[in-house]
Coordinates of C-alpha atoms in Angstrom, one line a residue:
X1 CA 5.7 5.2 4.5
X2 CA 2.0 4.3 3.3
X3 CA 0.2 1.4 4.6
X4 CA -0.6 -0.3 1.4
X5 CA -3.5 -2.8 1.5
X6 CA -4.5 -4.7 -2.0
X7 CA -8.6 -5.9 -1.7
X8 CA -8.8 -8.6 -4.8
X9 CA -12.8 -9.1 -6.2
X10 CA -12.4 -12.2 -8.5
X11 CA -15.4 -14.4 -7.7
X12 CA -17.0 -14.3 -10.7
X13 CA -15.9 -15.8 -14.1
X14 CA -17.2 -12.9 -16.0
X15 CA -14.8 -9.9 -14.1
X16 CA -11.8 -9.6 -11.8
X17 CA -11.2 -6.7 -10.3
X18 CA -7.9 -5.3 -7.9
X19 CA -8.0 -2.0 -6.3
X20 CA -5.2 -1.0 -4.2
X21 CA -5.8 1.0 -1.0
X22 CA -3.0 3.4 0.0
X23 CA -3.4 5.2 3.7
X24 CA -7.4 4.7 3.8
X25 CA -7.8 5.9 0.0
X26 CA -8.6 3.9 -2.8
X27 CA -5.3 4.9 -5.4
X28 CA -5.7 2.8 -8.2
X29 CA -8.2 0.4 -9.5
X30 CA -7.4 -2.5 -12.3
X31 CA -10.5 -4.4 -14.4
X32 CA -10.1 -7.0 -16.3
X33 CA -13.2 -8.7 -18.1
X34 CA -13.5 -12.4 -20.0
X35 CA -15.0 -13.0 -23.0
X36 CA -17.8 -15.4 -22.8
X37 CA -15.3 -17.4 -20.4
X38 CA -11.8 -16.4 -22.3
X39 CA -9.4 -13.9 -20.9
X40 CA -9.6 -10.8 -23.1
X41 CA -7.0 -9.5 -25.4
X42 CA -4.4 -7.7 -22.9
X43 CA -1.1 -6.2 -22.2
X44 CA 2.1 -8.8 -22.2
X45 CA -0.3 -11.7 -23.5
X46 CA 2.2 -13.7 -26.3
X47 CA 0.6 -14.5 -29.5
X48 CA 1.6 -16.4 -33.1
X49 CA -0.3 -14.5 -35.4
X50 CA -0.6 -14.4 -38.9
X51 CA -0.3 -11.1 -41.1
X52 CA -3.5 -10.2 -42.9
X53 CA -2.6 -6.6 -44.5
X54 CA 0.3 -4.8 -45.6
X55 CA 0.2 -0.6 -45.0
X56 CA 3.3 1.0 -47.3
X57 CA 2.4 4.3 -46.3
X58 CA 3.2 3.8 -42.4
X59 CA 5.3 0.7 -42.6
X60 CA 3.0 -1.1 -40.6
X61 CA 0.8 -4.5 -41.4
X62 CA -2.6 -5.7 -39.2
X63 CA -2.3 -9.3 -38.0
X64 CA -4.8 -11.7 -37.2
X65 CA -4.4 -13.3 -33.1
X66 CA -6.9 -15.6 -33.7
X67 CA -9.8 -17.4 -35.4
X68 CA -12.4 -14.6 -34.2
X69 CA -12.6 -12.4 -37.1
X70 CA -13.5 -8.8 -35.3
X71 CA -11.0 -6.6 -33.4
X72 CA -13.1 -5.7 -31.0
X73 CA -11.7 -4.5 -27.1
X74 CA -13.4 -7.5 -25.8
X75 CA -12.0 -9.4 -28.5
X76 CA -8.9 -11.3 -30.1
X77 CA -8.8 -9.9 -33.5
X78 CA -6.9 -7.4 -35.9
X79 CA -4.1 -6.1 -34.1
X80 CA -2.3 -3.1 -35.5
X81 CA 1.9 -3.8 -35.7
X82 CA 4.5 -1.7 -36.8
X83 CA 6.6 -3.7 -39.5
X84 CA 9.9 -1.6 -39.1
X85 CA 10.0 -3.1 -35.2
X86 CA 10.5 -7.3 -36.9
X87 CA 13.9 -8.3 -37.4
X88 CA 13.4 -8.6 -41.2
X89 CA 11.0 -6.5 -41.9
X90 CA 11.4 -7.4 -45.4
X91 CA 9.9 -11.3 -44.5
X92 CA 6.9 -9.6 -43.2
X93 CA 4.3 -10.4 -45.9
X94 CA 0.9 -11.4 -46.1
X95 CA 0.4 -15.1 -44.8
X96 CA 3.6 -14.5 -42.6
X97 CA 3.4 -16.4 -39.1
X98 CA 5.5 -14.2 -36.6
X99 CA 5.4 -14.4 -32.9
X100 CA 4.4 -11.0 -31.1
X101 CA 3.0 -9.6 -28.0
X102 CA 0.5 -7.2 -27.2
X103 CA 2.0 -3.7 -26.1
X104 CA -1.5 -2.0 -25.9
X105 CA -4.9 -3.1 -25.1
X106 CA -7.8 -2.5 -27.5
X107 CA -9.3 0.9 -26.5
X108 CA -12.7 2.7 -27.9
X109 CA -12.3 2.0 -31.7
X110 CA -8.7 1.7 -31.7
X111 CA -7.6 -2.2 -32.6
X112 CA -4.9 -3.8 -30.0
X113 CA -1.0 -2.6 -30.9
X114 CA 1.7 -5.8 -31.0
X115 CA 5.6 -6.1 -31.3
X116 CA 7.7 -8.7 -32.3
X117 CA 10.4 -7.5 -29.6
X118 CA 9.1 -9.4 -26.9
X119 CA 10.0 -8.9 -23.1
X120 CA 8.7 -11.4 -20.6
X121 CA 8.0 -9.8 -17.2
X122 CA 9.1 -12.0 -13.7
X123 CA 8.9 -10.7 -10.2
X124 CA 12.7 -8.7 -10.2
X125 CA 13.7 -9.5 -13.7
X126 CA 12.7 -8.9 -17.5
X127 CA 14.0 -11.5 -19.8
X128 CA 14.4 -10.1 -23.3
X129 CA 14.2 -13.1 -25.7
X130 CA 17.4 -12.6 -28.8
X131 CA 18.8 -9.4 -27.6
X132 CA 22.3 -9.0 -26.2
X133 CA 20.8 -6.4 -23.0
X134 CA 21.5 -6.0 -19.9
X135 CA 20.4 -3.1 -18.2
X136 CA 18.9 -1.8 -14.3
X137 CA 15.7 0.1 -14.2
X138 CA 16.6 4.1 -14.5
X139 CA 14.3 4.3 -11.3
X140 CA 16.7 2.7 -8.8
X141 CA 18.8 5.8 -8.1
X142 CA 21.3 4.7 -5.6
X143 CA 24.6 4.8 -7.7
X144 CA 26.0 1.7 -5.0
X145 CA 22.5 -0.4 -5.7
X146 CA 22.7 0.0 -9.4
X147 CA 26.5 -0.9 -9.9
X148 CA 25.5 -4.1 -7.7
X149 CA 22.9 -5.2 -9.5
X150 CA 24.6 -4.1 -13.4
X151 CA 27.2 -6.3 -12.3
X152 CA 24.9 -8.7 -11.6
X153 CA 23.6 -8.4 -14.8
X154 CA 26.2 -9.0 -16.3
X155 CA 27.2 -12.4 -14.0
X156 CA 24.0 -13.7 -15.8
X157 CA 25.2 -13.4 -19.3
X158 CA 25.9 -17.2 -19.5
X159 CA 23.3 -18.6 -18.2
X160 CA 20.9 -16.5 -20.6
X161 CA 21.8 -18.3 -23.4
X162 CA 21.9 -15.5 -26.2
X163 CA 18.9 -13.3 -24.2
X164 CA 19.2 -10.3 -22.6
X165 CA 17.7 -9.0 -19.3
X166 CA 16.7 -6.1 -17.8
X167 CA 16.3 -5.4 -13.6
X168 CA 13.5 -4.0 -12.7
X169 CA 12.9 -1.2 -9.5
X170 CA 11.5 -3.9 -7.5
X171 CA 14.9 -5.7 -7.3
X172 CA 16.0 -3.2 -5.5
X173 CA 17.8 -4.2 -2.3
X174 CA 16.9 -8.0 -2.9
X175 CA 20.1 -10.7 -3.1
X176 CA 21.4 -12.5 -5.7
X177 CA 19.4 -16.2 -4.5
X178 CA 16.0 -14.6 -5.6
X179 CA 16.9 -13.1 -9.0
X180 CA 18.7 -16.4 -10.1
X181 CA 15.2 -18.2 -9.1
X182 CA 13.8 -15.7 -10.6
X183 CA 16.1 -16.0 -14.3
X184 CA 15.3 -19.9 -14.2
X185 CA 11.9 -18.9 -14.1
X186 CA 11.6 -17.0 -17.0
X187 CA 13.9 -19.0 -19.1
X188 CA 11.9 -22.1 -18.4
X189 CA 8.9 -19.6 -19.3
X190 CA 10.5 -18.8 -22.5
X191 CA 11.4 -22.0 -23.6
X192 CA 7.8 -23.5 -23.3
X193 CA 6.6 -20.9 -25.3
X194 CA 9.3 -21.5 -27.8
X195 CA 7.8 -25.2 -27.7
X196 CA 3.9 -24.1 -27.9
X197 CA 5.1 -22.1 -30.8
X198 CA 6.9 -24.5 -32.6
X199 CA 3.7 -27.2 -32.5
X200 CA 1.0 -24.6 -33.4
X201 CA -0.1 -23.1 -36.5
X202 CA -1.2 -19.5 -36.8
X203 CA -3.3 -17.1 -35.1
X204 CA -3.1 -19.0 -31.5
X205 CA -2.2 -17.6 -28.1
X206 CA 1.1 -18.9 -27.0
X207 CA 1.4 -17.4 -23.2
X208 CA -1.6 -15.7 -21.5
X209 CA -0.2 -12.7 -19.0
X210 CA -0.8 -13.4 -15.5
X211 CA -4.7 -12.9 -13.7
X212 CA -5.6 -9.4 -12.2
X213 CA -4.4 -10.0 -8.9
X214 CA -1.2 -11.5 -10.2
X215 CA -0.6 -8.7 -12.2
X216 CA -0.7 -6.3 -9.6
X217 CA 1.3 -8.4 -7.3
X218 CA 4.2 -8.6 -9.7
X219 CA 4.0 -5.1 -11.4
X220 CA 2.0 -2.8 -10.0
X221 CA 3.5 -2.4 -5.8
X222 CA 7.0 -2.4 -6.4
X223 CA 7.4 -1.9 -2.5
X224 CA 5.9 -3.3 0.6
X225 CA 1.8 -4.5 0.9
X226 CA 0.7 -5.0 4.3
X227 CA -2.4 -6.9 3.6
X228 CA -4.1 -8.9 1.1
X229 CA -7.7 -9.9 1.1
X230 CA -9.0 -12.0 -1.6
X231 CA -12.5 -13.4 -2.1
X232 CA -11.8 -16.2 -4.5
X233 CA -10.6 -19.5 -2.2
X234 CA -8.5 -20.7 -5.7
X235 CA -7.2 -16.7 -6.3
X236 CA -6.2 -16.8 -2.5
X237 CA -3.9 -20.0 -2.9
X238 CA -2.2 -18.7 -6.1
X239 CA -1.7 -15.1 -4.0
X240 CA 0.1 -17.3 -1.1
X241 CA 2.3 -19.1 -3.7
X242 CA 3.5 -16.1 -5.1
X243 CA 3.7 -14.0 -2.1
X244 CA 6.0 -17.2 -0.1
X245 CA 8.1 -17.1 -3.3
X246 CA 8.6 -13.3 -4.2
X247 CA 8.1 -11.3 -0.9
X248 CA 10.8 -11.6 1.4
X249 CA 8.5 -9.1 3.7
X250 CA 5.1 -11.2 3.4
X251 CA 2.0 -9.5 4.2
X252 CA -1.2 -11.0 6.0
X253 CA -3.1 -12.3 3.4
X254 CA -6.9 -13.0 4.6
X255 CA -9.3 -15.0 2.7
X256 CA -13.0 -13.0 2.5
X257 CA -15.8 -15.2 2.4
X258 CA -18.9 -12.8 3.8
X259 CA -22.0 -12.9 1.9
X260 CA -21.7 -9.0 0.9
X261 CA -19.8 -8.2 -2.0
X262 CA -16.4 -7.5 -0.7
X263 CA -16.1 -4.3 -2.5
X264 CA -19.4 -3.3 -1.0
X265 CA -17.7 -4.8 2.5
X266 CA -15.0 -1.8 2.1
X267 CA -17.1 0.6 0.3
X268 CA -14.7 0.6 -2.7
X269 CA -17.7 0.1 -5.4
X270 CA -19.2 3.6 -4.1
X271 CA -15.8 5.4 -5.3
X272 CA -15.5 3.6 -8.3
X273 CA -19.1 5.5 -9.3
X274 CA -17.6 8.6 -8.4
X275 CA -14.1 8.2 -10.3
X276 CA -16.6 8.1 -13.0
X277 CA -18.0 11.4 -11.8
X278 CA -16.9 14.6 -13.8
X279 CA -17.6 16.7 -10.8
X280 CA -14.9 16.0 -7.7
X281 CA -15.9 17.6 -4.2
X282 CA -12.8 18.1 -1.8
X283 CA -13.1 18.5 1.6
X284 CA -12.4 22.0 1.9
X285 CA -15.4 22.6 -0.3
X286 CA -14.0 23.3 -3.5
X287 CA -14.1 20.9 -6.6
X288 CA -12.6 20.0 -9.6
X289 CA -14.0 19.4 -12.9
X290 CA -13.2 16.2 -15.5
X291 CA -13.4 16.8 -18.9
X292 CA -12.2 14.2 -21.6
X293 CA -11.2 14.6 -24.9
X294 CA -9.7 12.9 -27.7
X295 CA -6.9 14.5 -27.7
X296 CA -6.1 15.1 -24.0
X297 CA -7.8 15.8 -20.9
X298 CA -8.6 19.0 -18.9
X299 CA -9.2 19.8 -15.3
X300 CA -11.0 22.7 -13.6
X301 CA -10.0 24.1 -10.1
X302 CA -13.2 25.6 -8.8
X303 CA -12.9 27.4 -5.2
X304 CA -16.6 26.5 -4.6
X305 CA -17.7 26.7 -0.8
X306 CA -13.8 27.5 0.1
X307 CA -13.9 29.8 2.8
X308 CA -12.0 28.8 5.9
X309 CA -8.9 31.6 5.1
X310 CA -9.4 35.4 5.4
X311 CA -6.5 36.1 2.9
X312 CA -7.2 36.1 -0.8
X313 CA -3.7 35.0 -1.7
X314 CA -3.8 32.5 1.3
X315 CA -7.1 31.4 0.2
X316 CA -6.5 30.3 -3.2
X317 CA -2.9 29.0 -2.7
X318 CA -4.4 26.8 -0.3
X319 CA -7.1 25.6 -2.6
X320 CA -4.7 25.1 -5.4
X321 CA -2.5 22.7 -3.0
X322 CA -5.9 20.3 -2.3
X323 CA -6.4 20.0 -5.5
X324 CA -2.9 19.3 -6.7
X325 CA -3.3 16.3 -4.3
X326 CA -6.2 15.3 -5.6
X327 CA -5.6 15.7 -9.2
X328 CA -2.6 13.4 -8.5
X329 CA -4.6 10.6 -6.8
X330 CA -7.6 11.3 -9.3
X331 CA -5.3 10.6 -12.4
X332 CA -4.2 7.2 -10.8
X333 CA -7.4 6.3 -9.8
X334 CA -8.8 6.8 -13.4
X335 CA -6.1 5.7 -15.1
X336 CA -5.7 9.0 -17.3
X337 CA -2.6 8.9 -19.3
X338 CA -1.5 11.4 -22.6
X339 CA -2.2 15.1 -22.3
X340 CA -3.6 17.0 -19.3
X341 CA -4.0 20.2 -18.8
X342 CA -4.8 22.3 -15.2
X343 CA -6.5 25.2 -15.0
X344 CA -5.5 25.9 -11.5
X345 CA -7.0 29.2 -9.5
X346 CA -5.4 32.3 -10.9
X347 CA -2.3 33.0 -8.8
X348 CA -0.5 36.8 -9.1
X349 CA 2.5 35.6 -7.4
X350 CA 5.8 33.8 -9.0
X351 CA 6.9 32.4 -5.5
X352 CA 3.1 31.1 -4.8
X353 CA 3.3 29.3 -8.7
X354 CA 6.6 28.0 -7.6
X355 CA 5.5 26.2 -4.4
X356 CA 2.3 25.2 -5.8
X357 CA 4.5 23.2 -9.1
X358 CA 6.8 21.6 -6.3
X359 CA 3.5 20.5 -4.2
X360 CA 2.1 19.1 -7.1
X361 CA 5.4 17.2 -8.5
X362 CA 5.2 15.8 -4.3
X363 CA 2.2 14.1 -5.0
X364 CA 2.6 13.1 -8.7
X365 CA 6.4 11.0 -7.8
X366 CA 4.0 8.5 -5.9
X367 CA 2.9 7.4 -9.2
X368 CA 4.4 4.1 -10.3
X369 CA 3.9 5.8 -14.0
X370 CA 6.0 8.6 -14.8
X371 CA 4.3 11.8 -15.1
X372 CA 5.9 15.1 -16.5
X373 CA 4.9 18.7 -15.9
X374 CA 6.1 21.2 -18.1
X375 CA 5.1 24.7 -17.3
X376 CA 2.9 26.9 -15.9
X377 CA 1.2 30.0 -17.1
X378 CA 0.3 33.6 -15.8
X379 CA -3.3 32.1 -15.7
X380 CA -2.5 29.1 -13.6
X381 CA -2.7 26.5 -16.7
X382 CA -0.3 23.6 -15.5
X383 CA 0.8 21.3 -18.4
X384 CA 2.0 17.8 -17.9
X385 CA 2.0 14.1 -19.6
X386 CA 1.1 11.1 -18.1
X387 CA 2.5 8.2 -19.5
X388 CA -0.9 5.5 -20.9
X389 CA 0.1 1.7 -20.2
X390 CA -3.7 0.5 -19.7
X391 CA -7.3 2.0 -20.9
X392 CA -8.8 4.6 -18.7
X393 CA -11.6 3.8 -16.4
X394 CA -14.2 5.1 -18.0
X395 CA -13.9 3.5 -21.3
X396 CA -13.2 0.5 -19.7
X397 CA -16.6 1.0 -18.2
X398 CA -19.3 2.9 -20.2
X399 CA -19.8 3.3 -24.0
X400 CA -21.0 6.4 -25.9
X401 CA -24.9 7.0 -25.4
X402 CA -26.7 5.7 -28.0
X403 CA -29.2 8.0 -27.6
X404 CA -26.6 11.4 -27.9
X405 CA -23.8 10.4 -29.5
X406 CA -20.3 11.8 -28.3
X407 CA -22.6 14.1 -26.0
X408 CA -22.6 11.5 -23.1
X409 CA -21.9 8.0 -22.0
X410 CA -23.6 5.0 -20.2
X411 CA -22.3 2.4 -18.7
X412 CA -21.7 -0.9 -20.3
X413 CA -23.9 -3.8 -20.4
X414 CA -21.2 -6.3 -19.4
X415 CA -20.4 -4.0 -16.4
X416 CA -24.1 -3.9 -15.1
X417 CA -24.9 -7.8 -15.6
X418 CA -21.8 -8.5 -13.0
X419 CA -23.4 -5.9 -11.0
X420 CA -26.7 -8.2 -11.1
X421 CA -24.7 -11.2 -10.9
X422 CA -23.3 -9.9 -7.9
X423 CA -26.3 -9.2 -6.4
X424 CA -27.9 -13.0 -7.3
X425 CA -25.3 -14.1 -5.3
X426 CA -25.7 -12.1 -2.1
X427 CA -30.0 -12.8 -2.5
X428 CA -28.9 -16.7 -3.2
X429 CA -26.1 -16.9 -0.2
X430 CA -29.1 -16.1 2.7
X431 CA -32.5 -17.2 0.9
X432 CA -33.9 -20.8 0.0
X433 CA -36.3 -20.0 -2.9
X434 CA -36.3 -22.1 -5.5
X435 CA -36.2 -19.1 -8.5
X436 CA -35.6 -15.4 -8.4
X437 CA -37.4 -12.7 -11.0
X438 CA -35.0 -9.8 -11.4
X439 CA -35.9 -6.7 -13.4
X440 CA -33.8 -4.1 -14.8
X441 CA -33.6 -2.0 -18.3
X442 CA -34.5 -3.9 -21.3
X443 CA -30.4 -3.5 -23.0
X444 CA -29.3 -5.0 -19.9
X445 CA -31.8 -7.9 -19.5
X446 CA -31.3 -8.7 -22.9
X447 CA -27.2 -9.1 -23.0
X448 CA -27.9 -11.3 -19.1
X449 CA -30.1 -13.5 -21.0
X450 CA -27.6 -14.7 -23.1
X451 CA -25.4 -16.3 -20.2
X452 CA -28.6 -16.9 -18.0
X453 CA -28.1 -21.2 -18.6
X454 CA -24.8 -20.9 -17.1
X455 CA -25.8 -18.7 -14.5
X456 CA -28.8 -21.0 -13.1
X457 CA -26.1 -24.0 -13.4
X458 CA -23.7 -21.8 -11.1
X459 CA -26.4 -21.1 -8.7
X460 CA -28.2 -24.0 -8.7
X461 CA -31.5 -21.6 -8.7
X462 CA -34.0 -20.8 -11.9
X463 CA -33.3 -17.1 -12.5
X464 CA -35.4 -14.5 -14.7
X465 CA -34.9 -11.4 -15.5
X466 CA -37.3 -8.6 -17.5
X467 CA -36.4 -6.3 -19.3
X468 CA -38.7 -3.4 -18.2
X469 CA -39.1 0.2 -20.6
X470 CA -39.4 2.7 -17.6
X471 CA -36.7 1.4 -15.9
X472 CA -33.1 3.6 -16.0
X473 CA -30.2 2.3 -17.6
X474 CA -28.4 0.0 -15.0
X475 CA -31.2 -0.3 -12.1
X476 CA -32.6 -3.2 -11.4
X477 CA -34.2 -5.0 -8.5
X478 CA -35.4 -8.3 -7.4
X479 CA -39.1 -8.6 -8.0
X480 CA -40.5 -11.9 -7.1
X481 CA -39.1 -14.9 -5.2
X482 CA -40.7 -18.5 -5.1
X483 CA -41.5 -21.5 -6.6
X484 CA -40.5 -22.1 -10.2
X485 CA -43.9 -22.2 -11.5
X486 CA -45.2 -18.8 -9.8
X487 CA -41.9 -16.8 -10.6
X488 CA -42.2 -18.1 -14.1
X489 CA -46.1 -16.9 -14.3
X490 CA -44.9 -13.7 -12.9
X491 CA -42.0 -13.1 -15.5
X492 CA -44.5 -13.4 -18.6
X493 CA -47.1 -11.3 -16.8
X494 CA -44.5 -8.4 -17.0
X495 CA -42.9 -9.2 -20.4
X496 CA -47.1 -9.4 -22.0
X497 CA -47.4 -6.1 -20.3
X498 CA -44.3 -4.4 -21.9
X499 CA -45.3 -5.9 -25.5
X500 CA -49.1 -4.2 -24.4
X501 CA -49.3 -0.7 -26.0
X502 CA -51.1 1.4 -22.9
X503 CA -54.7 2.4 -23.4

């Protein structure tokens, strides 16, 4: 069984960020950024909207969440809805107020997809608001656990008051006391946002899905976690709450209050840089290359510096197997999901194809998200789906370069000013100076100096930062520390020498 440790980074206001840690390895990593100090637009969040367009051709309609008028990712706006999915699809008109619930997050250009079936997530249960349900999750496959807990399903029928409910794999093994708490729970849940709903007028947020760590906590380890660390003293009494009231096996749970960054404490931030990588080394010496389309991704097997077996045949079976594993953590980690393809090292054998498919299908079952492969080829191409409940890592951080286009990507503004923010706080946690001048590339430095007032609040310290022309996109560095008067001469001696054209 894998020692599974969860390592929460949810200081700052502006990011929260979970990354799970199974055996050593870092297996999956979940980000989640605010909006100038509001949660984004995100999975299971409960809205009343209000319908803005009609589209006949699809049967679908775009809805407005709320009073911000763009449908950005970062943002609560148009939301894409299928109208065949309401009760009466027929009611569904412009100027309609209809409750519904986010099913997909914004991603690239693609506007945020909602349902009016609405399912409200607890611990061990799912309560399904107006449905007659009741149903165990197809992943429990003991045939004497599932009858126990479909007949418990069924015990429930009257206290669900015209819902249904579904049970999910984490339930599994747990007794009837803790998924009765856990029903009252969710029909109290319901029945406020019922209320909410009832007393607000359209576009509004009605139930806001839990924080990062919660989330993970309730959905993402349906088994046991043998340690928690959290760096967040408010996070960490929320994580014992929930942990004393849903984990009958409790797990240490440590509060982290060093002054370096806890993911630079347990080196997690240097493998979130490489998951962005397209080139993966392994430790054989082969590697395996990313690339990611629209329409589905594809990955390279490359034998590389592989030369530890005399035997061909041994030699790139053997490969093939490494990479299988890592392909498997890799597509966790980045939080791939559609169409992949595998261009695995050609194999002339049917029995070494066979054990390579069952080695791979090994690794993938440890994925909470079901992934499917469906063949392999003469020419080692592996085919398999992934299922997509979340956007992928690297569009959650870096945007097309605006310099080529679809060609490449940088990384995000918002991604690199918690990066900086991060760093203010380590320089401000073991240094007395009264202000700080912080320089870094001129995008950045622009996008930080629209939150710098609430940064210098949160710090209690004056704080510049210069946008510099030579610098690379996302360095930065602290340039001057002192007195408020001398760091401020300092910052407009740099920024009169980047508006000076050179000689």
């Amino acid at each position: 069984m894998s020692i599974v440790k969860i390592i929460a980074d949810v200081r700052e206001n502006e990011q929260s960020r979970v990354a799970l840690i199974e055996d050593g390895k870092l297996a999956e990593i979940f980000i989640d950024f605010n909006d100038d100090g509001n949660a984004s637009v995100r999975q299971g969040d409960i809205f009343k909207a209000r319908v803005e367009t009609l589209v006949p051709s699809i049967r679908a309609a775009f809805v407005k969440l709320s009073k911000k008028s763009h449908g950005s990712p970062s943002g609560a706006g148009n939301a894409f809805m299928y109208v065949n999915e309401a009760s009466d699809p027929s009611s569904i008109k412009p100027g309609h107020e209809i409750i519904v619930q986010v099913v997909r997050s914004a991603r690239k250009n693609k506007a945020p997809r909602v349902t009016p079936c609405l399912s409200i997530p607890g611990r061990w249960l799912v309560l399904i608001p107006d449905s007659n349900e009741a149903g165990v999750s197809r992943r429990i496959s003991d045939p004497s656990e599932r009858k126990r807990l479909k007949d418990l399903a069924e015990t429930f029928r009257d206290e669900l008051q015209g819902h249904g409910v579904i049970i999910r794999t984490a339930a599994e093994g747990i007794n009837e006391d803790y998924l009765r708490s856990d029903l009252k729970s969710l029909l109290e849940l319901w029945n406020d946002i019922k209320s909410k709903a009832d007393s607000s007028q359209a576009p509004c947020i009605l139930y806001r899905d839990l924080g990062a760590l919660g989330r993970v906590l309730r959905d993402e380890v349906p088994g046991k976690i043998d340690e928690i660390i959290v760096d967040d003293a408010e996070d960490f009494e929320t994580a014992k709450t929930f942990i004393e009231r849903f984990y009958p096996e409790r797990p240490n749970i440590t509060l982290y209050d060093g002054v370096t960054p806890v993911f630079d404490y347990f080196g997690i931030e240097d493998e979130i840089r490489k998951a962005l990588d397209r080139k993966v080394w392994l430790k054989s010496g082969a590697y395996l290359v990313f690339d990611q389309t629209e329409a589905l991704t594809v990955v390279d097997v490359n034998t590389g510096k592989f030369t530890s077996v005399p035997d061909m045949r041994q030699t790139v079976l053997a490969v093939n197997k490494e990479a299988a594993e890592e392909i498997a953590r890799q597509l966790r980690l980045r939080a791939t999901g559609g169409i992949i393809v595998v261009d695995f090292v050609d194999m002339e054998h049917e029995e070494d194809r066979h054990e390579l498919l069952q080695h791979f299908e090994k690794f993938l079952s440890h994925d909470r998200l079901k992934a499917k492969i469906f063949s392999i080829t003469k020419l080692g191409l592996v085919e398999l789906t992934r299922k997509r409940e979340r956007p992928d890592l690297k569009s959650i951080l870096t945007r097309n370069c605006p310099v080529c286009g679809d060609n490449g990507f940088v990384e995000r503004e918002e991604n690199i000013a918690v990066s900086i923010k991060r760093f203010i706080r380590k320089i401000t946690a073991s240094n007395g100076a009264e202000a700080f001048l912080i320089q870094t590339d001129r995008h950045s430095a622009a996008y930080i100096n629209r939150y710098i007032d609430e940064w210098q609040e949160e710090f209690g310290r004056r704080i510049f930062v210069v946008g510099m022309e030579e610098f690379s996109r996302g360095k930065y560095r602290l340039e001057f520390q002192g007195s408020i008067e001398d760091t401020e001469k300092k910052a407009e001696d740099f920024k009169y020498e980047q508006l000076t054209p050179p000689v």
